[in-house]
Coordinates of C-alpha atoms and ligand atoms in Angstrom, one line a residue:
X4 CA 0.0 0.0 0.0
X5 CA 0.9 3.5 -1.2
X6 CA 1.7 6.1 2.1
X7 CA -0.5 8.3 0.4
X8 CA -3.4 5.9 0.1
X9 CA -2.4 4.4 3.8
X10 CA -2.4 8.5 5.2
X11 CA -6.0 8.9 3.3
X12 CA -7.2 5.3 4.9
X13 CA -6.0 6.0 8.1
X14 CA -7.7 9.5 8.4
X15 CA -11.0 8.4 7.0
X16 CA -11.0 5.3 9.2
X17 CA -9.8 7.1 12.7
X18 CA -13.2 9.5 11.6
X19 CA -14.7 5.8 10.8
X20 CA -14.0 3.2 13.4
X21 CA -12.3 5.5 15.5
X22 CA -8.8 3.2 14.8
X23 CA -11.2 0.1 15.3
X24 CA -9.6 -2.4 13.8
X25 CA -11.8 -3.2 10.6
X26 CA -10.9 -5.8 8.6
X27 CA -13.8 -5.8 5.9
X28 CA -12.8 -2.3 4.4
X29 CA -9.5 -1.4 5.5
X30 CA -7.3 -1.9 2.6
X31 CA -10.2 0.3 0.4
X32 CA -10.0 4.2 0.1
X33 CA -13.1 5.7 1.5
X34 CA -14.1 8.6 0.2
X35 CA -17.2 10.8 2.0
X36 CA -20.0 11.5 -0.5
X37 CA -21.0 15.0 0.0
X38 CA -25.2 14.7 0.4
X39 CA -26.7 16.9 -1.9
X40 CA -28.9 20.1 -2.0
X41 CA -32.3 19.6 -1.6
X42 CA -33.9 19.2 -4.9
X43 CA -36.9 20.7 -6.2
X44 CA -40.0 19.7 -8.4
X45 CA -42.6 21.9 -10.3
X46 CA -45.7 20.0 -9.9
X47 CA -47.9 22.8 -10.3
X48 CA -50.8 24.0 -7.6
X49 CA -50.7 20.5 -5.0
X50 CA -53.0 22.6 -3.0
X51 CA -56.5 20.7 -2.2
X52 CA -59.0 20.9 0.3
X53 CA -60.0 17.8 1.8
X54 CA -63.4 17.2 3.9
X55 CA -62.8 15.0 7.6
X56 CA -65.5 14.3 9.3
X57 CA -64.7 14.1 13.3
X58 CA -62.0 16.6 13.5
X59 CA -61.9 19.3 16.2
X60 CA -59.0 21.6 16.0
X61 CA -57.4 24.7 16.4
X62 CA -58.0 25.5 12.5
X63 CA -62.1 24.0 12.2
X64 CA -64.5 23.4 15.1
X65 CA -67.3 21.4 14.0
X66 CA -71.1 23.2 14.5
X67 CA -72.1 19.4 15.3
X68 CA -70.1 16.8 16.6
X69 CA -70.1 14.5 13.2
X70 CA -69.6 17.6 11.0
X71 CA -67.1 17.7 8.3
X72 CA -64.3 19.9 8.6
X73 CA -63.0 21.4 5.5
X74 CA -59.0 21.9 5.5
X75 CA -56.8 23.1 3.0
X76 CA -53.7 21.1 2.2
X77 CA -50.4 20.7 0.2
X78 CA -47.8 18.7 -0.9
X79 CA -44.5 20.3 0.6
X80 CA -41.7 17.7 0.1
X81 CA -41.0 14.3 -0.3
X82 CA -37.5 12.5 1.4
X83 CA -36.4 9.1 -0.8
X84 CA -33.9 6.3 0.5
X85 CA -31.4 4.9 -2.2
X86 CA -30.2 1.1 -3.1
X87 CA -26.5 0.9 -1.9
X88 CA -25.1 -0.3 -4.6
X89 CA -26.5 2.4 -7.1
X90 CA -23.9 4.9 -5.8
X91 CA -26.8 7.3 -5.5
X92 CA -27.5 8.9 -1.7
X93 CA -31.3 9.4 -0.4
X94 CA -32.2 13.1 -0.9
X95 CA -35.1 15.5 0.1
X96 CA -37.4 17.0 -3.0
X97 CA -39.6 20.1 -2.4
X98 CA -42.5 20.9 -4.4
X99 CA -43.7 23.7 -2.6
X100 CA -41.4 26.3 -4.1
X101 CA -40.3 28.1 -0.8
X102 CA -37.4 29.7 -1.6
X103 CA -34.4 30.0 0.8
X104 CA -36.9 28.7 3.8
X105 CA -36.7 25.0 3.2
X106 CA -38.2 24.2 6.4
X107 CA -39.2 21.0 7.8
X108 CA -42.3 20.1 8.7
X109 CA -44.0 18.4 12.0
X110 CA -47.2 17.2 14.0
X111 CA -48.8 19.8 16.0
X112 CA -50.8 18.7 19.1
X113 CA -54.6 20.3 18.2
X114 CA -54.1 20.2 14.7
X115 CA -55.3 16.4 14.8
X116 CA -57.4 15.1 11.8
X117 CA -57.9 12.0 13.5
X118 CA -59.0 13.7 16.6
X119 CA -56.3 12.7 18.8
X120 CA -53.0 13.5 19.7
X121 CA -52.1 9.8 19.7
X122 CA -50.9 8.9 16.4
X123 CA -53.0 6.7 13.5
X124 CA -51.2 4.9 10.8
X125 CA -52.9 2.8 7.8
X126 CA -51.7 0.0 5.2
X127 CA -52.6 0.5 2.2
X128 CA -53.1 -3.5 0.7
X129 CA -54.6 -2.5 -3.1
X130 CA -51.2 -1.4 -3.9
X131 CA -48.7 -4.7 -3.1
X132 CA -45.5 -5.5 -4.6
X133 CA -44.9 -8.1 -7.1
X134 CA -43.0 -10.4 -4.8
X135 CA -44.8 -10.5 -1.7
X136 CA -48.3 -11.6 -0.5
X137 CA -50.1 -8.3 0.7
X138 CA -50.8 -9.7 4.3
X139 CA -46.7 -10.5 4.1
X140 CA -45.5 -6.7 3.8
X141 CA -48.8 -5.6 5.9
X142 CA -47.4 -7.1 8.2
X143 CA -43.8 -6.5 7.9
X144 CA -45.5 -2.4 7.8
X145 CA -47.1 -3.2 11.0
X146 CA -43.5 -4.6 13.0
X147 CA -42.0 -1.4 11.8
X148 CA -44.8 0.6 13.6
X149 CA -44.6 -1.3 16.6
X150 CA -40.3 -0.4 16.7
X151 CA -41.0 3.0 16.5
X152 CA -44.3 2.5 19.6
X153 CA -41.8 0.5 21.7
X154 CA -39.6 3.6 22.2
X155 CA -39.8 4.4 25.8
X156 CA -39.5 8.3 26.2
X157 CA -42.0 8.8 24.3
X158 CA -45.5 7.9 24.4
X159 CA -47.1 8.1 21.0
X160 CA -50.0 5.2 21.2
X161 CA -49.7 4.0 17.6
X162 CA -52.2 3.0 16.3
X163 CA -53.8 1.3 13.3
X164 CA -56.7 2.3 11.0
X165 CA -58.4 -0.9 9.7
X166 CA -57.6 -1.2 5.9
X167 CA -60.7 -1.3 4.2
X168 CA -60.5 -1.4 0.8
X169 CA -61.0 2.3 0.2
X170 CA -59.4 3.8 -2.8
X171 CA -56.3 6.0 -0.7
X172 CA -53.5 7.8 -1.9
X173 CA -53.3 11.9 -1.7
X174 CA -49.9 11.6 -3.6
X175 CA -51.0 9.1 -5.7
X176 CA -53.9 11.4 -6.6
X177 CA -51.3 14.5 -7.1
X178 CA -49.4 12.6 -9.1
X179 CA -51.8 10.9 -11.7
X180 CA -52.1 13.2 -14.0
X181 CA -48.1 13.5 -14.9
X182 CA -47.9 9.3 -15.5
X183 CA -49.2 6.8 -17.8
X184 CA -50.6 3.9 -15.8
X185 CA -53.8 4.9 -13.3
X186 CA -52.3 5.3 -9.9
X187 CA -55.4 5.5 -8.1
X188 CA -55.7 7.5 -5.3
X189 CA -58.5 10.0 -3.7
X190 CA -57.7 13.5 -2.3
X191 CA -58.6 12.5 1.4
X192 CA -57.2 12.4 5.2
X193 CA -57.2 8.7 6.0
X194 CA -54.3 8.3 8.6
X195 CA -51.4 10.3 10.5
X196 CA -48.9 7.9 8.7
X197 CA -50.4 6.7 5.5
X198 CA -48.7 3.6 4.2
X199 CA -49.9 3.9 -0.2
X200 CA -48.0 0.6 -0.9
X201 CA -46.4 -0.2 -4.3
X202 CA -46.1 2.3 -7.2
X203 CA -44.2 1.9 -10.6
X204 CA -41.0 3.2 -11.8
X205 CA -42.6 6.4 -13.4
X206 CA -43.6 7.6 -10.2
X207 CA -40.4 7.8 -8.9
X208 CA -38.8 9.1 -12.5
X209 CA -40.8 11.9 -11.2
X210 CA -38.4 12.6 -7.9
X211 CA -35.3 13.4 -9.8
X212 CA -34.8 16.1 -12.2
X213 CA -32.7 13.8 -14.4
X214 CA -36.0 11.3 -14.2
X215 CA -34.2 8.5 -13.4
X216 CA -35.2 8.0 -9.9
X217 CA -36.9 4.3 -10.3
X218 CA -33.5 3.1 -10.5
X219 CA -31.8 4.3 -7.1
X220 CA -35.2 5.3 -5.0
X221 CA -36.2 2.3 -2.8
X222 CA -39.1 4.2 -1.0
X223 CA -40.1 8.1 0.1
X224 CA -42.3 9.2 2.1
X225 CA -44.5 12.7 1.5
X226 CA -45.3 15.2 3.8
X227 CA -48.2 17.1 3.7
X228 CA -48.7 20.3 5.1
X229 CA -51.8 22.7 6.1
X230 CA -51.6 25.9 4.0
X231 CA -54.2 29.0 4.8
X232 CA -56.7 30.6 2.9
X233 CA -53.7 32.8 0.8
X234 CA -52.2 29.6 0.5
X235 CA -49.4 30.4 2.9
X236 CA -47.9 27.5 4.6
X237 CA -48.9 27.7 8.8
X238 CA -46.8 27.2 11.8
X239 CA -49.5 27.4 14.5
X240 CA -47.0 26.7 17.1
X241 CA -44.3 28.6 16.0
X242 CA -41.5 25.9 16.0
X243 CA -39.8 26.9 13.0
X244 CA -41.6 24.2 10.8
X245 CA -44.7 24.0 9.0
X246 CA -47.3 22.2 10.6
X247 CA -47.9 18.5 8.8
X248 CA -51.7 17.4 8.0
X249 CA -50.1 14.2 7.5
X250 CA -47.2 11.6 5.5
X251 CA -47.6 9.1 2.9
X252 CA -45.0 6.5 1.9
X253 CA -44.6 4.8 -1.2
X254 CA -42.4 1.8 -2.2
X255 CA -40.4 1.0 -5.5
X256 CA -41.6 -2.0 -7.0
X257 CA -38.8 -1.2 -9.8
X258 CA -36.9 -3.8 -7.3
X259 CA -37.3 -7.0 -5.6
X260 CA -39.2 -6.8 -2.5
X261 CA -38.0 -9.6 0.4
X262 CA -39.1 -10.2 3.7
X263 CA -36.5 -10.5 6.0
X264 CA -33.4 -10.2 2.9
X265 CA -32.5 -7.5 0.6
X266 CA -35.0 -5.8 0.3
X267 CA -36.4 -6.2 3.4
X268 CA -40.1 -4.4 3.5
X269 CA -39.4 -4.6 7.3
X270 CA -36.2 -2.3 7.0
X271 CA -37.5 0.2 4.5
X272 CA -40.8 0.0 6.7
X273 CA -39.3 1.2 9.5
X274 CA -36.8 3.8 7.6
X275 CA -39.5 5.7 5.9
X276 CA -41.9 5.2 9.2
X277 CA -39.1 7.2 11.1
X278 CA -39.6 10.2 7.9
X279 CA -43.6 9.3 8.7
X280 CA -43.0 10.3 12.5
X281 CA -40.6 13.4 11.1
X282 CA -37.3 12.2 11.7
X283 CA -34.7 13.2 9.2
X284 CA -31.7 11.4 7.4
X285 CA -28.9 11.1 9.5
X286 CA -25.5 9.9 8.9
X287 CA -22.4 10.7 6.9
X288 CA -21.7 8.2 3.7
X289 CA -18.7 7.2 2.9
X290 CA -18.0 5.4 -0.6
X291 CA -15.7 2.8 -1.0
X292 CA -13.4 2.7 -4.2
X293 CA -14.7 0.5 -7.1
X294 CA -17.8 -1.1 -6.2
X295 CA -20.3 2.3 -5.3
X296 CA -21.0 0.9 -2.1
X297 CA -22.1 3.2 0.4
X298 CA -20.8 2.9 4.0
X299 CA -22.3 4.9 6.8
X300 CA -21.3 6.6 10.1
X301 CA -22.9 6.1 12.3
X302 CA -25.1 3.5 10.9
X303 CA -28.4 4.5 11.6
X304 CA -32.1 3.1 10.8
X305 CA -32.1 6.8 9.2
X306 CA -29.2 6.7 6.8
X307 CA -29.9 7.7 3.4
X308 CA -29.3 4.6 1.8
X309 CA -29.9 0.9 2.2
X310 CA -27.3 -0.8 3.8
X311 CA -28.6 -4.6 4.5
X312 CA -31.2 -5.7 7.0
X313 CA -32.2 -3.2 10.2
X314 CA -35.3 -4.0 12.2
X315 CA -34.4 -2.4 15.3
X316 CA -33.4 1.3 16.5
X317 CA -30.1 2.3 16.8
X318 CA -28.6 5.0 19.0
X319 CA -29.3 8.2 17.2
X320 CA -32.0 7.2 15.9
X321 CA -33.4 6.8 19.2
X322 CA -31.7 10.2 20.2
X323 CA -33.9 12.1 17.4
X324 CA -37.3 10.3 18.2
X325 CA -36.5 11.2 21.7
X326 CA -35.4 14.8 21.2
X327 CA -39.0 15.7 19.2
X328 CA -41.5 13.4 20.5
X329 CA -40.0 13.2 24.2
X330 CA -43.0 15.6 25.5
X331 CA -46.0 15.2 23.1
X332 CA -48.4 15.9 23.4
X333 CA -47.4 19.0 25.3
X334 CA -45.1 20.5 22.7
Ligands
CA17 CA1 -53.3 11.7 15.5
CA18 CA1 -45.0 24.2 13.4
ZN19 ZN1 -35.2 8.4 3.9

């Protein structure tokens, strides 16, 4: 081994493995892949307004108890997680075109469509993959809720909508009219966490501005926002991020879904579940020379990429559940 290469090894690994010894990817250059800008995507108007019927909050009081609330509602942006061997990091798109305030969004306690602070999460099953039984990644969807539940500083009482049959899909609904294929989908409140299922590869051609994200995008969840009568975006509480309606996640069906190997619904479940309870990606990537394979420090249910089989939390991301959801419903 060259000095040179050994000086650039040792540095990268000390940052690394902190001098562990590592004998899988010691004798290979790592070099750190710089995540990029946020991206963004003219979709035209997303703004809708929505009817829910048993929803009392701080925007709509109902005149009766069973009254429907009307709300208005847009698409703001949309965070994807990449394959690992595609080279190609997990990014965040906007389509809400705000300029130098690319803020985040997040749950407001009193801005509850379901009614309660406690938070509601559906399954889509008209939308499977084409590898796996329905009731095989409905399930694998409903483990990955159950990680995030088990969390003990916070107390977040997940819990599941009944599928039902019902056409569901905001996104999918946004989105139809820029693909081919019907998408379904209904421009409707169904869940806090909205689980859309399997989409094909145009869908995500849409997420990159090169439309080529069917071949790196594994899954990306959507996060809906309330937006006002002048179609400002609102931040009720004044937290510095705009107030989320709700999130919907979609998987790639481009690739071959597994349960319990690569690609495990269970993994990607839980990774785009952590985006659906508004965590963000965490991590920095490191690429190893040759083969495009992305390593990551620290490794984290909430790295950008897929980097083999992870059904339970690891340390940060238990450290940014904890840090926003540690007092909610007081906020
Ligand atoms: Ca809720
Ligand atoms: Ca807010
Ligand atoms: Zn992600």
């Amino acid at each position: 081994m060259k000095l040179s290469k050994l000086i650039t090894c040792g540095f990268v690994l000390a940052i690394l493995f902190a001098c562990d010894n590592n004998e899988n990817i010691s004798d290979e250059t790592l070099i750190e892949v710089e995540a990029k800008a946020p991206s963004y995507i003219d979709l035209g108007s997303t703004t809708r307004s929505i009817r829910v019927k048993n929803s009392n909050t701080l925007l709509s009081k109902p005149k009766s108890p069973n009254a429907a609330q009307t709300y208005k509602v847009e698409l703001l942006m949309a965070e994807y997680i990449t394959a690992e061997g595609t080279g190609e990091m997990g990014n965040t798109v906007f389509f809400k075109n705000v300029g130098n305030k690319q803020l985040e969004g997040d749950f407001v306690p009193g801005l509850d469509l379901d009614g309660t602070t406690d938070i509601s999460y559906y399954v889509d099953d008209n939308r499977p993959s084409a590898d796996l039984a329905a009731a095989d990644s409905h399930n694998a969807i409903d483990r990955a809720m159950s990680t995030w539940d088990d969390i003990t500083c916070s107390d977040l009482g997940i819990f599941e909508v009944p599928y039902d049959g019902s056409d569901t899909g905001f996104i999918a609904a946004i989105f139809n009219p820029f693909v081919d294929e019907d998408l379904g989908g209904s421009f409707e409140y169904i869940s806090d966490v909205m689980h859309g299922g399997w989409l094909q590869a145009a869908f995500f051609d849409l997420l990159t501005e090169e439309g080529d994200g069917s071949q790196f995008i594994l899954g990306a969840t959507f996060t809906i926002v309330f937006t006002d009568n002048n179609g400002d975006l609102i931040d009720l509480d004044k937290n510095g991020k705009f107030d989320v309606a709700w999130r919907e996640v979609y998987y790639n069906d481009t690739f071959e879904w597994k349960d319990g190997s690569r690609f495990d619904v269970e993994t990607i479940a839980l990774h785009e579940s952590g985006h659906g309870l508004s965590q963000a990606h965490f991590g920095t990537a490191f690429l190893s020379g040759g083969n495009e394979v992305l390593h990551f420090s620290p490794r984290a249910v909430m790295n950008a990429a897929y980097s083999g089989v992870q059904t339970s939390i690891l340390q940060t991301d238990n450290a940014g559940h904890c840090s926003n959801w540690s007092s909610w419903p007081k906020n």
